[in-house]
Tab-separated table of C-alpha atoms in Angstrom:
chain	number	residue	atom	x	y	z
A	1	UNK	CA	0.052	-0.125	0.033
A	2	UNK	CA	1.135	3.549	-1.085
A	3	UNK	CA	0.947	6.931	0.888
A	4	UNK	CA	-0.697	8.105	-1.820
A	5	UNK	CA	-3.393	5.074	-2.103
A	6	UNK	CA	-3.752	5.558	1.850
A	7	UNK	CA	-4.734	9.207	2.018
A	8	UNK	CA	-6.639	8.886	-1.040
A	9	UNK	CA	-8.949	5.945	0.946
A	10	UNK	CA	-9.001	8.564	3.907
A	11	UNK	CA	-10.412	11.258	2.063
A	12	UNK	CA	-13.004	9.124	0.316
A	13	UNK	CA	-14.143	8.215	3.836
A	14	UNK	CA	-14.126	11.756	5.018
A	15	UNK	CA	-16.365	12.898	2.330
A	16	UNK	CA	-19.086	9.836	2.602
A	17	UNK	CA	-19.107	10.759	6.296
A	18	UNK	CA	-19.997	14.233	5.293
A	19	UNK	CA	-23.176	12.997	4.237
A	20	UNK	CA	-25.025	13.873	7.715
A	21	UNK	CA	-23.731	17.222	7.552
A	22	UNK	CA	-24.898	17.301	4.184
A	23	UNK	CA	-28.565	15.758	5.667
A	24	UNK	CA	-28.804	18.784	8.463
A	25	UNK	CA	-28.344	21.413	5.898
A	26	UNK	CA	-31.339	19.640	3.655
A	27	UNK	CA	-33.255	19.401	6.465
A	28	UNK	CA	-34.048	23.023	5.826
A	29	UNK	CA	-35.511	22.121	2.743
A	30	UNK	CA	-38.864	20.782	2.397
A	31	UNK	CA	-38.206	19.141	-0.636
A	32	UNK	CA	-35.205	17.502	0.677
A	33	UNK	CA	-37.623	15.806	3.052
A	34	UNK	CA	-39.828	14.480	0.772
A	35	UNK	CA	-40.601	10.654	0.827
A	36	UNK	CA	-39.832	10.498	-3.028
A	37	UNK	CA	-36.323	12.083	-2.734
A	38	UNK	CA	-35.122	9.805	0.404
A	39	UNK	CA	-37.176	6.555	-1.309
A	40	UNK	CA	-34.767	6.960	-4.028
A	41	UNK	CA	-31.764	7.653	-2.510
A	42	UNK	CA	-31.692	4.759	-0.047
A	43	UNK	CA	-32.600	2.346	-2.776
A	44	UNK	CA	-29.992	3.501	-4.894
A	45	UNK	CA	-27.766	3.042	-2.057
A	46	UNK	CA	-28.682	-0.540	-1.667
A	47	UNK	CA	-28.720	-0.835	-5.386
A	48	UNK	CA	-24.959	0.031	-5.076
A	49	UNK	CA	-24.173	-1.973	-2.134
A	50	UNK	CA	-25.818	-5.221	-3.266
A	51	UNK	CA	-24.338	-4.950	-6.474
A	52	UNK	CA	-20.651	-4.404	-5.312
A	53	UNK	CA	-20.845	-6.923	-2.686
A	54	UNK	CA	-21.910	-9.865	-4.598
A	55	UNK	CA	-20.354	-9.211	-8.155
A	56	UNK	CA	-17.223	-7.158	-7.290
A	57	UNK	CA	-16.077	-7.681	-3.506
A	58	UNK	CA	-16.651	-11.306	-3.088
A	59	UNK	CA	-15.004	-12.468	-6.445
A	60	UNK	CA	-11.841	-10.199	-5.393
A	61	UNK	CA	-11.623	-12.154	-2.510
A	62	UNK	CA	-12.248	-15.769	-3.582
A	63	UNK	CA	-9.385	-14.796	-6.392
A	64	UNK	CA	-6.886	-13.573	-3.596
A	65	UNK	CA	-7.887	-16.544	-1.311
A	66	UNK	CA	-7.291	-18.713	-4.540
A	67	UNK	CA	-3.584	-17.392	-4.866
A	68	UNK	CA	-2.878	-19.002	-0.997
A	69	UNK	CA	-4.905	-21.870	-0.642
A	70	UNK	CA	-7.204	-24.526	-2.958
A	71	UNK	CA	-9.896	-23.425	-4.402
A	72	UNK	CA	-12.607	-25.776	-1.956
A	73	UNK	CA	-10.686	-23.755	0.968
A	74	UNK	CA	-10.650	-20.539	-0.928
A	75	UNK	CA	-14.427	-20.303	-1.367
A	76	UNK	CA	-14.702	-21.500	2.308
A	77	UNK	CA	-12.781	-18.802	3.916
A	78	UNK	CA	-14.556	-16.343	1.654
A	79	UNK	CA	-17.823	-17.275	2.857
A	80	UNK	CA	-16.776	-17.173	6.305
A	81	UNK	CA	-15.496	-14.185	6.557
A	82	UNK	CA	-18.389	-12.785	4.580
A	83	UNK	CA	-20.757	-13.853	7.380
A	84	UNK	CA	-18.376	-12.827	10.272
A	85	UNK	CA	-18.870	-8.998	8.419
A	86	UNK	CA	-22.551	-9.675	8.909
A	87	UNK	CA	-22.159	-10.986	12.458
A	88	UNK	CA	-20.355	-7.981	13.362
A	89	UNK	CA	-22.729	-5.388	12.095
A	90	UNK	CA	-25.659	-7.278	13.507
A	91	UNK	CA	-23.694	-6.938	16.691
A	92	UNK	CA	-23.665	-3.606	16.791
A	93	UNK	CA	-26.800	-3.171	15.190
A	94	UNK	CA	-28.402	-5.015	18.478
A	95	UNK	CA	-26.108	-3.486	21.031
A	96	UNK	CA	-27.382	0.010	20.081
A	97	UNK	CA	-30.840	0.319	21.917
A	98	UNK	CA	-34.055	0.396	19.566
A	99	UNK	CA	-35.425	3.563	20.348
A	100	UNK	CA	-31.798	5.255	19.734
A	101	UNK	CA	-30.965	3.007	16.556
A	102	UNK	CA	-30.531	4.940	13.648
A	103	UNK	CA	-32.070	1.859	11.625
A	104	UNK	CA	-35.384	3.164	13.461
A	105	UNK	CA	-35.471	6.539	12.198
A	106	UNK	CA	-35.179	6.254	8.663
A	107	UNK	CA	-38.757	7.781	8.002
A	108	UNK	CA	-37.888	11.593	9.310
A	109	UNK	CA	-41.097	13.044	10.484
A	110	UNK	CA	-41.476	16.121	12.294
A	111	UNK	CA	-43.476	15.453	15.049
A	112	UNK	CA	-44.619	17.702	18.103
A	113	UNK	CA	-42.632	16.732	20.882
A	114	UNK	CA	-41.354	18.657	23.932
A	115	UNK	CA	-37.833	21.023	23.695
A	116	UNK	CA	-35.856	18.644	26.197
A	117	UNK	CA	-37.306	15.571	24.884
A	118	UNK	CA	-36.615	16.637	21.512
A	119	UNK	CA	-32.954	17.608	22.060
A	120	UNK	CA	-32.290	14.698	24.000
A	121	UNK	CA	-33.539	12.115	21.223
A	122	UNK	CA	-31.202	14.367	18.583
A	123	UNK	CA	-28.217	14.060	20.699
A	124	UNK	CA	-28.729	10.271	21.414
A	125	UNK	CA	-29.379	9.743	18.146
A	126	UNK	CA	-26.403	11.374	17.209
A	127	UNK	CA	-24.712	9.039	19.461
A	128	UNK	CA	-26.343	5.765	17.932
A	129	UNK	CA	-25.219	6.646	14.589
A	130	UNK	CA	-21.555	7.395	15.454
A	131	UNK	CA	-21.018	4.094	16.569
A	132	UNK	CA	-23.207	2.532	13.868
A	133	UNK	CA	-20.977	4.588	11.359
A	134	UNK	CA	-17.389	3.637	12.867
A	135	UNK	CA	-17.371	-0.238	11.185
A	136	UNK	CA	-19.116	1.575	7.993
A	137	UNK	CA	-15.784	4.018	8.024
A	138	UNK	CA	-13.653	0.865	8.008
A	139	UNK	CA	-15.684	-0.484	5.564
A	140	UNK	CA	-15.562	2.291	3.140
A	141	UNK	CA	-11.867	2.747	3.688
A	142	UNK	CA	-11.014	-0.646	2.818
A	143	UNK	CA	-13.285	-0.653	-0.186
A	144	UNK	CA	-11.232	2.669	-1.357
A	145	UNK	CA	-8.231	0.850	-1.362
A	146	UNK	CA	-9.376	-1.272	-4.045
A	147	UNK	CA	-9.420	1.313	-6.277
A	148	UNK	CA	-11.257	4.488	-6.926
A	149	UNK	CA	-13.567	2.703	-9.626
A	150	UNK	CA	-14.822	0.614	-6.971
A	151	UNK	CA	-14.557	3.061	-4.321
A	152	UNK	CA	-16.394	6.188	-5.779
A	153	UNK	CA	-19.820	4.935	-6.119
A	154	UNK	CA	-19.494	3.011	-2.721
A	155	UNK	CA	-18.628	6.814	-1.201
A	156	UNK	CA	-21.800	8.106	-3.076
A	157	UNK	CA	-24.064	5.370	-1.951
A	158	UNK	CA	-22.506	5.769	1.739
A	159	UNK	CA	-23.163	9.581	1.348
A	160	UNK	CA	-26.849	9.266	0.036
A	161	UNK	CA	-27.729	6.859	2.798
A	162	UNK	CA	-26.172	9.056	5.485
A	163	UNK	CA	-28.371	11.911	4.441
A	164	UNK	CA	-31.572	10.651	6.416
A	165	UNK	CA	-29.604	9.950	8.840
A	166	UNK	CA	-28.759	13.580	9.267
A	167	UNK	CA	-31.751	14.666	8.863
A	168	UNK	CA	-32.849	12.905	11.498
A	169	UNK	CA	-30.562	14.460	13.852
A	170	UNK	CA	-30.811	17.556	13.057
A	171	UNK	CA	-34.714	17.780	13.357
A	172	UNK	CA	-35.190	17.228	16.798
A	173	UNK	CA	-31.853	19.055	17.599
A	174	UNK	CA	-33.176	22.258	16.011
A	175	UNK	CA	-36.595	21.924	17.196
A	176	UNK	CA	-35.328	21.990	20.886
A	177	UNK	CA	-32.401	24.595	20.383
A	178	UNK	CA	-33.867	26.766	17.350
A	179	UNK	CA	-30.104	26.850	16.366
A	180	UNK	CA	-29.063	25.874	13.188
A	181	UNK	CA	-25.325	25.772	14.053
A	182	UNK	CA	-25.898	23.142	16.877
A	183	UNK	CA	-28.229	20.999	14.577
A	184	UNK	CA	-25.549	21.016	12.249
A	185	UNK	CA	-22.589	20.469	14.552
A	186	UNK	CA	-24.374	17.272	16.226
A	187	UNK	CA	-24.995	16.119	12.689
A	188	UNK	CA	-21.373	16.381	11.722
A	189	UNK	CA	-20.079	14.990	14.710
A	190	UNK	CA	-22.126	11.861	14.303
A	191	UNK	CA	-20.364	11.240	10.447
A	192	UNK	CA	-17.066	11.971	12.313
A	193	UNK	CA	-16.808	8.658	13.027
A	194	UNK	CA	-16.386	6.887	9.533
A	195	UNK	CA	-13.044	8.642	9.190
A	196	UNK	CA	-12.589	7.743	12.620
A	197	UNK	CA	-13.388	4.333	12.028
A	198	UNK	CA	-10.608	4.680	8.493
A	199	UNK	CA	-7.889	5.977	10.899
A	200	UNK	CA	-8.226	2.714	13.099
A	201	UNK	CA	-7.977	0.623	10.232
A	202	UNK	CA	-5.398	2.171	9.040
A	203	UNK	CA	-3.215	1.894	11.482
A	204	UNK	CA	-4.403	-1.668	12.477
A	205	UNK	CA	-3.367	-3.003	8.531
A	206	UNK	CA	-0.511	-0.866	7.871
A	207	UNK	CA	1.729	-3.152	9.624
A	208	UNK	CA	-0.007	-6.584	8.683
A	209	UNK	CA	-1.109	-6.227	5.249
A	210	UNK	CA	-1.236	-9.551	3.408
A	211	UNK	CA	-3.072	-10.942	0.622
A	212	UNK	CA	-4.827	-13.243	2.662
A	213	UNK	CA	-5.601	-10.472	4.879
A	214	UNK	CA	-7.041	-8.121	2.301
A	215	UNK	CA	-9.080	-11.152	0.492
A	216	UNK	CA	-10.756	-11.645	4.310
A	217	UNK	CA	-11.541	-7.847	4.962
A	218	UNK	CA	-12.893	-7.555	1.010
A	219	UNK	CA	-15.545	-10.393	2.113
A	220	UNK	CA	-16.487	-9.121	5.721
A	221	UNK	CA	-16.535	-5.631	3.873
A	222	UNK	CA	-19.217	-7.430	1.438
A	223	UNK	CA	-21.107	-9.008	4.084
A	224	UNK	CA	-21.433	-5.609	6.176
A	225	UNK	CA	-22.579	-3.757	2.962
A	226	UNK	CA	-25.023	-6.780	2.586
A	227	UNK	CA	-26.153	-6.305	6.273
A	228	UNK	CA	-27.124	-2.233	5.767
A	229	UNK	CA	-28.671	-2.796	2.162
A	230	UNK	CA	-31.346	-5.377	3.830
A	231	UNK	CA	-31.784	-4.391	7.421
A	232	UNK	CA	-31.341	-0.870	6.799
A	233	UNK	CA	-31.883	0.889	3.418
A	234	UNK	CA	-34.377	-1.248	1.651
A	235	UNK	CA	-36.879	-1.232	4.508
A	236	UNK	CA	-36.392	2.441	5.403
A	237	UNK	CA	-37.024	3.299	1.463
A	238	UNK	CA	-40.111	1.100	1.529
A	239	UNK	CA	-41.244	2.808	4.647
A	240	UNK	CA	-42.192	6.213	2.765
A	241	UNK	CA	-44.386	4.401	0.511
A	242	UNK	CA	-42.702	4.739	-2.813
A	243	UNK	CA	-42.352	1.393	-4.018
A	244	UNK	CA	-41.841	1.818	-7.696
A	245	UNK	CA	-39.384	4.647	-7.064
A	246	UNK	CA	-37.074	2.416	-4.728
A	247	UNK	CA	-37.423	-0.204	-6.982
A	248	UNK	CA	-36.337	2.150	-10.139
A	249	UNK	CA	-33.322	3.575	-8.186
A	250	UNK	CA	-32.173	0.190	-6.490
A	251	UNK	CA	-31.499	-0.870	-10.533
A	252	UNK	CA	-30.316	2.111	-11.371
A	253	UNK	CA	-27.693	2.212	-8.248
A	254	UNK	CA	-26.374	-1.301	-10.133
A	255	UNK	CA	-26.756	-0.211	-13.396
A	256	UNK	CA	-24.333	2.752	-12.146
A	257	UNK	CA	-21.594	0.418	-10.502
A	258	UNK	CA	-21.914	-2.364	-13.220
A	259	UNK	CA	-21.214	0.651	-15.691
A	260	UNK	CA	-18.378	1.638	-13.458
A	261	UNK	CA	-16.664	-1.950	-13.439
A	262	UNK	CA	-17.086	-2.261	-17.060
A	263	UNK	CA	-15.124	1.234	-17.875
A	264	UNK	CA	-11.853	-0.023	-16.052
């Protein structure tokens, strides 16, 4: 790994994490809170993540494993790493209380609650989203090391996926404080967990990188992304009641990912 590739991966992860801050800005625009937009954004993100996981990351993981093991064991170890990634993100999901889980707040609504309660909700959401975004940041960083062709669509998908989370944090904080600045700060702080996860990943990987470790991480990242798409993005998109928009955007996300890979 070159220093340049590490810095580019860190920069891309930082850009992905900025999605929550973008969500805070967009919470000021009524159009950005409309169900059609959010359903489409979440569906598009799911399409990108599902396509890249099954048709890019997993085949690459198996190919790198095959260079070190027989095909049977290469497939077996890659599959184990994939489900290891699923279990990791599922465990984090389980440990975050349901009422503070960002997965439960994809359907962003403004409801009349008391100001103290609204502010507490926003801050707890920021904390929960930060915990959730930490492994997501590591996953984005690892995928970015695989090259810009794969990384850039993933970064776009993560940003789109973070926008509703940023809105979910900003609205209750703004309702409680009346301050756009505080709403933006809490949203941005929740997104900083992603570059933090990337830094931790870099410090861990820089001295122990090997083809086998790279294969394990690619497969685990695929598992994390599939879980996020199935557990969070697709149900969140469907919750807005625009089924056909969701499906169209899922397919568009897959088509964009396929086109970016074919252009290599």
